[in-house]
Coordinates of C-alpha atoms and ligand atoms in Angstrom, one line a residue:
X1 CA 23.2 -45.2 31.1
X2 CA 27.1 -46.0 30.7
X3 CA 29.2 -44.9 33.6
X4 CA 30.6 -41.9 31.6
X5 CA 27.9 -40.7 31.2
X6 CA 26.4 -41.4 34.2
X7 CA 29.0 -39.5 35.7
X8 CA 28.9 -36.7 33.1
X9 CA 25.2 -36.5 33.9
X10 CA 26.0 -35.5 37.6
X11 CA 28.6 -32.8 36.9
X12 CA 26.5 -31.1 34.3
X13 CA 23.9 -31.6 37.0
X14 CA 25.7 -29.5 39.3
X15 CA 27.5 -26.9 37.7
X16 CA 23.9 -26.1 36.5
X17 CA 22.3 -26.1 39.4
X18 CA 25.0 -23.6 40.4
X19 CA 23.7 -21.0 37.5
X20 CA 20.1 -21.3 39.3
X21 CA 21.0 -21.0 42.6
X22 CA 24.2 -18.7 42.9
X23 CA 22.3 -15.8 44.2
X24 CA 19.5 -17.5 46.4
X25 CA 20.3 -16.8 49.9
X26 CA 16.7 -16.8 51.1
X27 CA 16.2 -17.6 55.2
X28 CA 16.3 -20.9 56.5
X29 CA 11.9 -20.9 57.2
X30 CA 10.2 -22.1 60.3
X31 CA 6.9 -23.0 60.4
X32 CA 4.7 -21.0 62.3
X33 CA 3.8 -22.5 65.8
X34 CA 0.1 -21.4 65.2
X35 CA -0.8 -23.4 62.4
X36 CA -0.7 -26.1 65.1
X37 CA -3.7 -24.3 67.3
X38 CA -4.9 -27.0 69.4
X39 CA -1.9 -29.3 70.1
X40 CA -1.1 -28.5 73.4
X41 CA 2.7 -28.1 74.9
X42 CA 4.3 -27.8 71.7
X43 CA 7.7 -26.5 71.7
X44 CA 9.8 -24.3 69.6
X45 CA 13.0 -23.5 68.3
X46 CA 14.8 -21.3 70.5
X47 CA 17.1 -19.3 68.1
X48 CA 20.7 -19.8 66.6
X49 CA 23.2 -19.9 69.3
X50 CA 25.6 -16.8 69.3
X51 CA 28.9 -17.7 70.6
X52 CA 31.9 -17.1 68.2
X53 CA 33.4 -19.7 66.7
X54 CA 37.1 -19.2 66.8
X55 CA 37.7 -23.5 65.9
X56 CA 40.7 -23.6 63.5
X57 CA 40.7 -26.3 60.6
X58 CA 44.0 -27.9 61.4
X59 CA 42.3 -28.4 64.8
X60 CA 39.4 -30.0 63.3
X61 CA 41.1 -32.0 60.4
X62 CA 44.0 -33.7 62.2
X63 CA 45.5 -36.9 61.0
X64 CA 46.1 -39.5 63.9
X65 CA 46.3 -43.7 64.5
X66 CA 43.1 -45.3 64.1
X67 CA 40.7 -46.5 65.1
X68 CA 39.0 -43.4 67.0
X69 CA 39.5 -39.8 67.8
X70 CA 38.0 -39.7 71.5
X71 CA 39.4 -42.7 72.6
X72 CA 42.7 -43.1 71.0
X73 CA 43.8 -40.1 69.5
X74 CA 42.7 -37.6 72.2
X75 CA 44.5 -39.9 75.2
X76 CA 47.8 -39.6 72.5
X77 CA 47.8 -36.3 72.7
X78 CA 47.0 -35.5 76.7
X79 CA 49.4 -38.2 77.6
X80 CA 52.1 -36.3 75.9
X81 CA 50.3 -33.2 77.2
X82 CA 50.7 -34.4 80.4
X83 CA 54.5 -35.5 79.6
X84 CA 55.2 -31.7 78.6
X85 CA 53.8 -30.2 81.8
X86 CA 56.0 -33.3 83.8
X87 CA 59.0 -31.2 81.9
X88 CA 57.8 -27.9 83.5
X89 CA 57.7 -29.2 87.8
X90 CA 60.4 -27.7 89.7
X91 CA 62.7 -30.8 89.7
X92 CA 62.3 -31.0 93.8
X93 CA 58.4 -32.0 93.4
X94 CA 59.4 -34.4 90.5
X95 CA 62.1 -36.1 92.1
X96 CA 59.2 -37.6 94.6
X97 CA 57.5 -38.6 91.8
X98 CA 58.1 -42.8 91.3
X99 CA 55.2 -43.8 89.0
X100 CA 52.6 -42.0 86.3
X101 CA 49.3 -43.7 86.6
X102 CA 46.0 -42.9 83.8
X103 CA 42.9 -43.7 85.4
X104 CA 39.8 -44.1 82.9
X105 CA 36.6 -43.0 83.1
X106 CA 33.3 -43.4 81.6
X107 CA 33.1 -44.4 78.2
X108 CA 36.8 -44.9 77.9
X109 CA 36.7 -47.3 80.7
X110 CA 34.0 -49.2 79.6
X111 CA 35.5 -49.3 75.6
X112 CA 39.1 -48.1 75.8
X113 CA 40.6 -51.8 75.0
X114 CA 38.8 -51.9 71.6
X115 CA 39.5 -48.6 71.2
X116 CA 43.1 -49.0 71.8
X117 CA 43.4 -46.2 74.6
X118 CA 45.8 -48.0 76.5
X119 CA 48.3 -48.1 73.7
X120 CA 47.7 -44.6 73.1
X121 CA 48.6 -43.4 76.3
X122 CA 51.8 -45.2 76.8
X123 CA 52.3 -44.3 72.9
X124 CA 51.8 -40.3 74.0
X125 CA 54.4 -40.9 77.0
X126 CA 56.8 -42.1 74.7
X127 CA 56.7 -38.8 72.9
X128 CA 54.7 -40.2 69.8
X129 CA 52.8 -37.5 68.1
X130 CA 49.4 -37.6 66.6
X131 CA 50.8 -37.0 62.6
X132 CA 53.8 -38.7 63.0
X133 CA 53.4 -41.6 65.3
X134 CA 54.4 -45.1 64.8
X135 CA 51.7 -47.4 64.4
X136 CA 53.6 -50.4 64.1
X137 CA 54.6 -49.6 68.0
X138 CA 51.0 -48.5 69.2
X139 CA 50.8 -52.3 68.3
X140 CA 53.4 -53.4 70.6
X141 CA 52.1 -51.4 73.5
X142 CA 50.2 -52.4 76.0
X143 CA 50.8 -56.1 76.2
X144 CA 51.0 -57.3 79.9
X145 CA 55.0 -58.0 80.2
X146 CA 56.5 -55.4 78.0
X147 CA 57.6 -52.0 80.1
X148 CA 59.1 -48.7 78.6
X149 CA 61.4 -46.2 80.5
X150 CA 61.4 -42.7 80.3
X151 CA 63.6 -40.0 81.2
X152 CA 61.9 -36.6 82.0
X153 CA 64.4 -33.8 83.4
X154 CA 66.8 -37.1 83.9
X155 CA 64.5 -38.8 86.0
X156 CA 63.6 -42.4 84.6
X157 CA 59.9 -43.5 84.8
X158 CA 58.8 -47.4 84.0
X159 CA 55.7 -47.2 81.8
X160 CA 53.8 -50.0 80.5
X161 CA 50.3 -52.2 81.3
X162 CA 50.2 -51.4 84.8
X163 CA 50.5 -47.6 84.0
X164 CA 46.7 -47.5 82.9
X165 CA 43.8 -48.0 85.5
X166 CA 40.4 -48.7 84.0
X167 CA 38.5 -47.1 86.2
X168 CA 34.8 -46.2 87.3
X169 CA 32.4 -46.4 84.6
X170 CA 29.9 -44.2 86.5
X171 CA 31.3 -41.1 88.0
X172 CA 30.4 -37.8 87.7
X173 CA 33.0 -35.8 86.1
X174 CA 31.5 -33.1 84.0
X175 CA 32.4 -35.1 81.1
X176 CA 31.9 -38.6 79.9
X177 CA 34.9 -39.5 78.7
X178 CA 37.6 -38.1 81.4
X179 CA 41.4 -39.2 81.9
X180 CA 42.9 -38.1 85.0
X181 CA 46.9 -38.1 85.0
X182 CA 48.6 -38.7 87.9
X183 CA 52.2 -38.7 89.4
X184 CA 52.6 -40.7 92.6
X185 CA 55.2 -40.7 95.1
X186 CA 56.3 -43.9 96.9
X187 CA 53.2 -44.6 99.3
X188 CA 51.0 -43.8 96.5
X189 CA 49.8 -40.0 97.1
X190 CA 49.8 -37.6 94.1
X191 CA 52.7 -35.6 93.1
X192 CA 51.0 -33.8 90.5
X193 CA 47.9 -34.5 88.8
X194 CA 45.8 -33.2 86.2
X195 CA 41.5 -34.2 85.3
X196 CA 41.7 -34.0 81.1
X197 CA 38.4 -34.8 79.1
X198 CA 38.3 -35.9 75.6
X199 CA 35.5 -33.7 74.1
X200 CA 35.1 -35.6 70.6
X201 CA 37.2 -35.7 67.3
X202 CA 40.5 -35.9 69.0
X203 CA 39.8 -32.2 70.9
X204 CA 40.8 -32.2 74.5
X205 CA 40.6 -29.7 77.7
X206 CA 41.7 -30.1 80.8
X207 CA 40.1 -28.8 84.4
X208 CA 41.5 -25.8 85.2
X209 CA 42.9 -25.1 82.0
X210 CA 44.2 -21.3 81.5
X211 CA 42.6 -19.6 78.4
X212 CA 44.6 -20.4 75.4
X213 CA 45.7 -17.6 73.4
X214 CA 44.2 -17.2 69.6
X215 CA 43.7 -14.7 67.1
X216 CA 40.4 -13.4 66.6
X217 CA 38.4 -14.6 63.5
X218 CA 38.2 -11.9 61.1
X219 CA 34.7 -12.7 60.4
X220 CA 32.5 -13.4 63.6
X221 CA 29.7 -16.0 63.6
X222 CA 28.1 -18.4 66.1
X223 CA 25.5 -20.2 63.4
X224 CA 24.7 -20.7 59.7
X225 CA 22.2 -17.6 60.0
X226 CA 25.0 -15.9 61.1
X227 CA 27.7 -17.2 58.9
X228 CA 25.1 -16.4 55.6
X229 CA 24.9 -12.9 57.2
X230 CA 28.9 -12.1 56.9
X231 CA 28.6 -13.4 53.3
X232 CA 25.7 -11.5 52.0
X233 CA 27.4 -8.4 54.1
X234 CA 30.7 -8.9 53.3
X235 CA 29.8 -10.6 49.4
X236 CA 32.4 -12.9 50.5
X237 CA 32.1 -16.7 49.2
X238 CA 32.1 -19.4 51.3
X239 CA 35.8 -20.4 51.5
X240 CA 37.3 -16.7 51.4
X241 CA 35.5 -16.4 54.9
X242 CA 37.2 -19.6 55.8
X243 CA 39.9 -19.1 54.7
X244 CA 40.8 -15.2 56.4
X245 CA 39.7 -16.6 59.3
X246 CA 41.9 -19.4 59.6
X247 CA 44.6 -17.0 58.7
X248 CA 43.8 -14.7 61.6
X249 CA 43.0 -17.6 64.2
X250 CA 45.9 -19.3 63.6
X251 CA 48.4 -16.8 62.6
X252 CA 49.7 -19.1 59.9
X253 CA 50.3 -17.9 56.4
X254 CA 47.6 -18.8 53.3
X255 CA 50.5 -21.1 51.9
X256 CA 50.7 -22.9 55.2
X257 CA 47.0 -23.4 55.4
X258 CA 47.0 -24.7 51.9
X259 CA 49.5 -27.3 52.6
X260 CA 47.2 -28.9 55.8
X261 CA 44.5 -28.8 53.3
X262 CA 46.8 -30.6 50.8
X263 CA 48.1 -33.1 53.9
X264 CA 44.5 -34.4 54.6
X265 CA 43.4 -34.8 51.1
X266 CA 46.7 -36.8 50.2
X267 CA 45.7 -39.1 53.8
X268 CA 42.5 -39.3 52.7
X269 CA 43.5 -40.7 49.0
X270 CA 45.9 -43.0 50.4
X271 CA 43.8 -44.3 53.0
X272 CA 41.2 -45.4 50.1
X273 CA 44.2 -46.8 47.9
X274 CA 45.6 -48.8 50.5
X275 CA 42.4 -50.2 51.6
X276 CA 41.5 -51.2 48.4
X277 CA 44.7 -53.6 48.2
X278 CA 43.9 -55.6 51.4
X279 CA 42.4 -58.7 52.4
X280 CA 42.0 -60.7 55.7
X281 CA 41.1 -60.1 58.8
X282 CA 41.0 -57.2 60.9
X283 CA 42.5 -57.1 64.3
X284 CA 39.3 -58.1 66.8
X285 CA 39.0 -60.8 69.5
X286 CA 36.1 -62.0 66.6
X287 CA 36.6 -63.3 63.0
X288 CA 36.2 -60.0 61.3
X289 CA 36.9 -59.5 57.6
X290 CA 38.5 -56.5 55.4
X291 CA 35.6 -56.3 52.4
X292 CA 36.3 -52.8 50.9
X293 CA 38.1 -54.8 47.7
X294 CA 35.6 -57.4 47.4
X295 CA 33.5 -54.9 47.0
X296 CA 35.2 -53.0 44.9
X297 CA 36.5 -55.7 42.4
X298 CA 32.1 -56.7 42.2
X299 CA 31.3 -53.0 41.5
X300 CA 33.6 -52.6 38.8
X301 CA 31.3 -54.9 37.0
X302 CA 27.9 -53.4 37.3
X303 CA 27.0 -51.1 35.1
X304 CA 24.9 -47.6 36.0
X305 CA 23.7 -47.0 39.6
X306 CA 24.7 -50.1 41.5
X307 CA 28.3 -49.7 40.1
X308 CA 28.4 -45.8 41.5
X309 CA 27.0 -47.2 45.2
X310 CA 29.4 -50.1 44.9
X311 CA 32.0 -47.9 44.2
X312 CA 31.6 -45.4 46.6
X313 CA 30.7 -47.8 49.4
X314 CA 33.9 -49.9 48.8
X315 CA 35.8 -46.3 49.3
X316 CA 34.8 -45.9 52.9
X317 CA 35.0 -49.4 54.1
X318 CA 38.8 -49.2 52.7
X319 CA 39.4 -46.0 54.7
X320 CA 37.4 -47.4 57.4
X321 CA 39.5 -51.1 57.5
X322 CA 42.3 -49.1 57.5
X323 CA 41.5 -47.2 60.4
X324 CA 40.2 -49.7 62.4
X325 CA 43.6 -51.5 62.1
X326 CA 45.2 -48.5 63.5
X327 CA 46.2 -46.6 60.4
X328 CA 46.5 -43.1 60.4
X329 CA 43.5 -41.4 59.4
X330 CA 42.3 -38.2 59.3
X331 CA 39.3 -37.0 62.0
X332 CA 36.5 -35.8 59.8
X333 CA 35.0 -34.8 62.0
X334 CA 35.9 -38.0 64.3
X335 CA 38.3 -41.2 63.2
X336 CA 35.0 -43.3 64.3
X337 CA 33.7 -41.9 60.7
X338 CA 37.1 -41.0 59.2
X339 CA 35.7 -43.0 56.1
X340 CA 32.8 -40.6 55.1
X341 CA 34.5 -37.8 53.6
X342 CA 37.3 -39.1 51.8
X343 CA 34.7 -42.0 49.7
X344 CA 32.5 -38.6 48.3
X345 CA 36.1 -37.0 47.6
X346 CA 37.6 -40.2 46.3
X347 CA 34.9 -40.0 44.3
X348 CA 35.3 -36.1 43.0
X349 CA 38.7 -36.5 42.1
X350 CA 38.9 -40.2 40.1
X351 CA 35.2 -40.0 38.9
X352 CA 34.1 -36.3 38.6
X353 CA 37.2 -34.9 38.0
X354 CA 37.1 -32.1 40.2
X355 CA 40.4 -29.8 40.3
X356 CA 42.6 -30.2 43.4
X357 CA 41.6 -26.1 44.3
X358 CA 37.7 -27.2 44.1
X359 CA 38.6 -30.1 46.1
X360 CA 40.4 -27.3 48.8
X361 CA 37.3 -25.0 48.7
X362 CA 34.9 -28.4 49.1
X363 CA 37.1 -29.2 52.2
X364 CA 36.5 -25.5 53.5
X365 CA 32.8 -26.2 53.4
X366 CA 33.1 -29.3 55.2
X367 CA 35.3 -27.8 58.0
X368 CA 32.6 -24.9 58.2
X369 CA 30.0 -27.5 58.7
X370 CA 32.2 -29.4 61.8
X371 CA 32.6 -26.1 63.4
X372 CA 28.9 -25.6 63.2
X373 CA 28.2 -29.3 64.7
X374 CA 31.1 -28.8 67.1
X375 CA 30.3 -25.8 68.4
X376 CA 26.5 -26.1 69.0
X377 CA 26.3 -29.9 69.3
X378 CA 28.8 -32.3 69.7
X379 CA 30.7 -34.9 67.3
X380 CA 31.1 -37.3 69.9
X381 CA 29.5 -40.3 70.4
X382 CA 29.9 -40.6 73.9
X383 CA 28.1 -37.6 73.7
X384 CA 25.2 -37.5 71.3
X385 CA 25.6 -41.1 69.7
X386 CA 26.6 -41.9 66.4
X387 CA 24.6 -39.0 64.9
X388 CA 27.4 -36.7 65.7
X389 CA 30.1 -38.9 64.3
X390 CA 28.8 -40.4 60.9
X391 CA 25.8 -38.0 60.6
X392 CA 28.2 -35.2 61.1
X393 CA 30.7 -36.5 58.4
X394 CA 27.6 -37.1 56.0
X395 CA 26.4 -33.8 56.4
X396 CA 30.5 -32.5 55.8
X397 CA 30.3 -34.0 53.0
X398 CA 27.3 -33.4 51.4
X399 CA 28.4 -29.4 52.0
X400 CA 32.1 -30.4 50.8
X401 CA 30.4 -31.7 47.3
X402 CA 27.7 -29.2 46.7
X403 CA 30.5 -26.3 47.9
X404 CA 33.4 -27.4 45.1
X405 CA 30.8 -28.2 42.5
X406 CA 30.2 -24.0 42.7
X407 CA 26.6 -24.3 44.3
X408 CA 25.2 -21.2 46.2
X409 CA 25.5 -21.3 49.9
X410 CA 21.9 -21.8 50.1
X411 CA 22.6 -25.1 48.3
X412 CA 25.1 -26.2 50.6
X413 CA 23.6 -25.7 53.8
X414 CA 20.6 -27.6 52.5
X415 CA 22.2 -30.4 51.5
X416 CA 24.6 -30.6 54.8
X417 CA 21.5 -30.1 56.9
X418 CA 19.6 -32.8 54.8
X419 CA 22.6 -35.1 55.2
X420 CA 22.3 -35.0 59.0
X421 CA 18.6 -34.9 59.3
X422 CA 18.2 -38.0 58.2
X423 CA 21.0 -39.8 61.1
X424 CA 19.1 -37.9 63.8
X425 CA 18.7 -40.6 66.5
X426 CA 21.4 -42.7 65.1
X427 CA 22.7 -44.3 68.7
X428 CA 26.6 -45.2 69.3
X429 CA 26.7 -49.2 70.0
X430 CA 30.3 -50.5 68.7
X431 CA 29.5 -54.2 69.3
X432 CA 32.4 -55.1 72.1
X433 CA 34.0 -51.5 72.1
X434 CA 35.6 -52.6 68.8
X435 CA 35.3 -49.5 65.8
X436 CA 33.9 -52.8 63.7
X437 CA 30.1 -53.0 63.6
X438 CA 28.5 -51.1 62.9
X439 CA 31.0 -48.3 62.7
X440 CA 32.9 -49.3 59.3
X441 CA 30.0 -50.3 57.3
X442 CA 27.9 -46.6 58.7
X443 CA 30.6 -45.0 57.0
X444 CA 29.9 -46.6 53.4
X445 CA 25.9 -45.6 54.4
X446 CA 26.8 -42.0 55.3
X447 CA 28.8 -41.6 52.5
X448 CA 25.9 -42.4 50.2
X449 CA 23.4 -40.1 52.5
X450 CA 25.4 -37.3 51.7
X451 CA 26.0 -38.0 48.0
X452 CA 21.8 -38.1 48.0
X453 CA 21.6 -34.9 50.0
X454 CA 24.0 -33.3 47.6
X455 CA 21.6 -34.2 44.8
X456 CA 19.0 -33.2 46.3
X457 CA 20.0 -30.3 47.7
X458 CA 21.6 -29.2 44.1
X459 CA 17.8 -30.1 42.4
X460 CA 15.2 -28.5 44.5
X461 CA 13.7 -25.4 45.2
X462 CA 15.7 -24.6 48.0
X463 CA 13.7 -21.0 48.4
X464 CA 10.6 -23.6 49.2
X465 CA 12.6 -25.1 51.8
X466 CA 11.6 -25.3 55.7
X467 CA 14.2 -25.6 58.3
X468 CA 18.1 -25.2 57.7
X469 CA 21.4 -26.6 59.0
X470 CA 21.4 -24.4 62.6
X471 CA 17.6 -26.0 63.3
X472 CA 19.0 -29.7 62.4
X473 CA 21.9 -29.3 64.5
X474 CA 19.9 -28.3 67.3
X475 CA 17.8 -31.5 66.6
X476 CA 20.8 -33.3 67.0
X477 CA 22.2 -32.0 70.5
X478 CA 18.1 -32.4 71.9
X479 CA 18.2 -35.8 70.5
X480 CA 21.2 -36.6 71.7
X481 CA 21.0 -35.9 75.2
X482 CA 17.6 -37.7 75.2
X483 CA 19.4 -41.1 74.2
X484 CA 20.2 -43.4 77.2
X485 CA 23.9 -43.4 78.3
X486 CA 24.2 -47.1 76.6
X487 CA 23.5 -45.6 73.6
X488 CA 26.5 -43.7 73.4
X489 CA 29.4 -45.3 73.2
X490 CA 29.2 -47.7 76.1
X491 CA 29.0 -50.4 74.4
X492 CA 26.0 -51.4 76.4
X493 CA 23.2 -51.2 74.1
X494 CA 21.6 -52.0 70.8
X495 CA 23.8 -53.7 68.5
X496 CA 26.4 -54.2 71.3
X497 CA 24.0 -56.6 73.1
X498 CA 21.7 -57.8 70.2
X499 CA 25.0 -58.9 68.2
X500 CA 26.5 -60.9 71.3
X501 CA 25.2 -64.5 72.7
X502 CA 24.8 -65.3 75.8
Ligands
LIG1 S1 28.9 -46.5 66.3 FE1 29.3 -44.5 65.3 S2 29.7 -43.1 67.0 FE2 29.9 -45.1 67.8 S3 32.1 -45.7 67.6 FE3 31.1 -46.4 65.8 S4 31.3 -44.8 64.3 FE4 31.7 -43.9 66.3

């Protein structure tokens, strides 16, 4: 088949599939625990979870410095966090205040240097943000000999290597990856202090933390049950619900919400562009080579199905290079798989020709599905291993597909939860703490997994289905506490230890 109309084939494919489907909003089935009479102890699914979600998309989509949300964007943003609430002391308790200090915990002790969290932090105390920040200076930071000074309330603070403390690996903090601020006067005893944790995908809380003040979604559901319920009650598509609850969350107008939407599809593009023009190595104590053009120049001249995998594969290892070198990225749902998402979208707009508003709507379905996995799971890896990071993003995508292409909700929760059924177990083991191997390559896989789950999902009898997207993402959370703690994100296990020699 020639490329056209291979690709022809899969837009006819869905849109179709859309006619068939549209109104098929059947359950998500069980199976019944009797038909397994006999086997003794088995267990049982417990029931969608019934919290509101109240998660806003700019929240979830942010764009940040590479290479990873928990570990380098989340300790941007509670360093300057931290620098905001140094504004707000009563100037006597600051003026005994000689030195800041960021003690690292857990997983960001054991892989904050490959991660980059030591640059972020000083980066965040230098009033970078997130969006906005300059990378060329994250790579300045951090290196023994060079110092900052700040001024907060006119006070001047030296900041630079010795202003981060790796800490403890074990503790027993309620979370893994926990940042504890602290001022400290002249013998050493804290000023001020605050315990932060870095909860996944850039997302941060800190101990103590008074509840923040948000609007109430419009629309109130904990689960997909619950989210299908609103729709078929309300005959309300998929991103009309997202979209009036954004609106009433946030407080921000539709016009501001379309031009997020806008901002992380343009950093998604651009991130695949860019990546596609470079070469050479990547920034690792270990020869590590850039391949997304390779890959790309070869796959431009297969013909038929090895040119659509080479193509789309050679779109997430460019956003994923990019990333790792400490480009900014969007987290979708995490930075650690920030190359997912834009390879199937890449491929919408330049392949499939999607329109920019079906491109929106598909992005709606996605966030929808990283609420879900958010709110009931996790999308770290620190947390649940790399299933919540690249199995999260290939399930986000799959829905963001299936969801533009005009497929029923039914269609898109099947292919999200197929997308993430099939990474259940994946473990987190970044080979030296680096977001090299396997993270970049996972992306180009998970990409591909959800392009598969979209076609499936899109060409089945989804009324014949069992299971849905709540039952796989309760999978996920069971699995992942069940995986050992150097199988997420230690870099302590599998590939981490197989990879090195001794
Ligand atoms: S292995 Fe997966 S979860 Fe772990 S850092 Fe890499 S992308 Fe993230």
């Amino acid at each position: 088949m020639k490329r056209r109309d291979f690709f022809k084939a899969a837009i006819i494919s869905s849109a179709g599939m859309s006619l068939v489907f549209k109104h098929d909003l059947s359950p998500a089935k069980g199976i019944n625990a009797s038909v397994f009479d006999g086997r003794e102890g088995v267990r049982c699914y417990q029931g969608p979870p019934t919290d509101t979600i109240d998660t806003s998309i700019s929240e979830l989509l942010k764009i940040g410095p590479g290479p990873s949300s928990s570990h380098t964007v989340a300790p941007l943003r509670i360093a300057a966090n931290f620098r905001a609430a140094m504004e707000e002391l009563p100037r006597q308790r600051l003026s005994r205040a000689r030195k800041i200090e960021a003690r690292l915990y857990g997983s960001l002790s054991s892989t904050g240097r490959g991660h980059h969290t030591d640059r972020a932090i000083l980066a965040g105390l230098l009033g970078e943000k997130p969006e906005s920040c300059d990378t060329d200076l994250m790579q300045e930071l951090g290196h023994s000999g060079r110092t900052d000074t700040i001024s907060v309330q006119g006070q001047d603070f030296v900041i630079g290597a010795e202003t981060i403390v790796w800490a403890k690996v074990d503790h027993n903090f309620p979370f893994e990856n926990t940042l504890v601020m602290r001022l400290l006067d002249e013998q050493g005893e804290a000023v001020f202090s605050r315990q932060y944790y870095s909860t996944g995908g850039g997302f941060f809380k800190w101990k103590g933390q008074p509840e923040e003040e948000r609007g109430e979604p419009v629309y109130r559901y904990s689960s997909m049950t619950g989210f299908k319920k609103v729709a078929e009650n309300e005959n309300k598509e998929l991103h009309e619900i997202m979209m009036a609850n954004e609106k009433a969350i946030t407080g921000k107008s539709e016009q501001e919400i379309v031009a997020h939407l806008d901002l992380v599809l343009d950093t998604m593009q651009e991130g695949v562009m860019l990546g596609l023009e470079e070469e050479g190595l990547l920034p690792a104590p270990f020869e590590f080579y850039r391949k997304a053009r390779h890959i790309h120049q070869q796959a431009l001249k297969m013909e038929g199905g090895d040119r659509f995998m080479g193509l789309v594969s050679s779109y997430a290892l460019a956003v994923s290079e990019g990333n790792a070198a400490g480009r900014l990225a969007v987290t979708a749902p995490t930075l650690g798989s920030a190359g997912t998402i834009p390879a199937v979208l890449h491929l919408m707009q330049h392949k499939l020709n999607y329109s920019r508003d079906a491109m929106r709507r598909g992005l709606l379905a996605a966030a929808l599905v990283g609420f879900l996995c958010k709110n009931n799971a996790s999308v770290a890896g620190a947390e649940v291993g790399c299933q919540g990071e690249i199995g999260v993003a290939s399930a986000m995508a799959a829905a963001m597909i299936t969801h533009a292409g005009g497929a029923s909700l039914q269609a898109t929760e099947t292919a999200a939860s197929r997308a993430l059924m099939h990474h259940l177990g994946m473990s987190c083991d970044p080979v030296g703490g680096f977001v090299l191997i396997p993270c970049i390559e996972r992306n180009a896989f998970g990409a591909l997994k959800g392009y598969n789950a979209y076609l499936l999902a899109t060409n089945e009898m989804l009324s014949q289905m069992w299971g849905g997207l709540d039952r796989t993402i309760a999978a996920m959370l069971e699995t992942g506490r069940a995986l050992p703690r150097a199988y997420r994100e230690m870099g302590t296990g599998g590939l981490a230890v197989t990879l090195v020699d001794c």
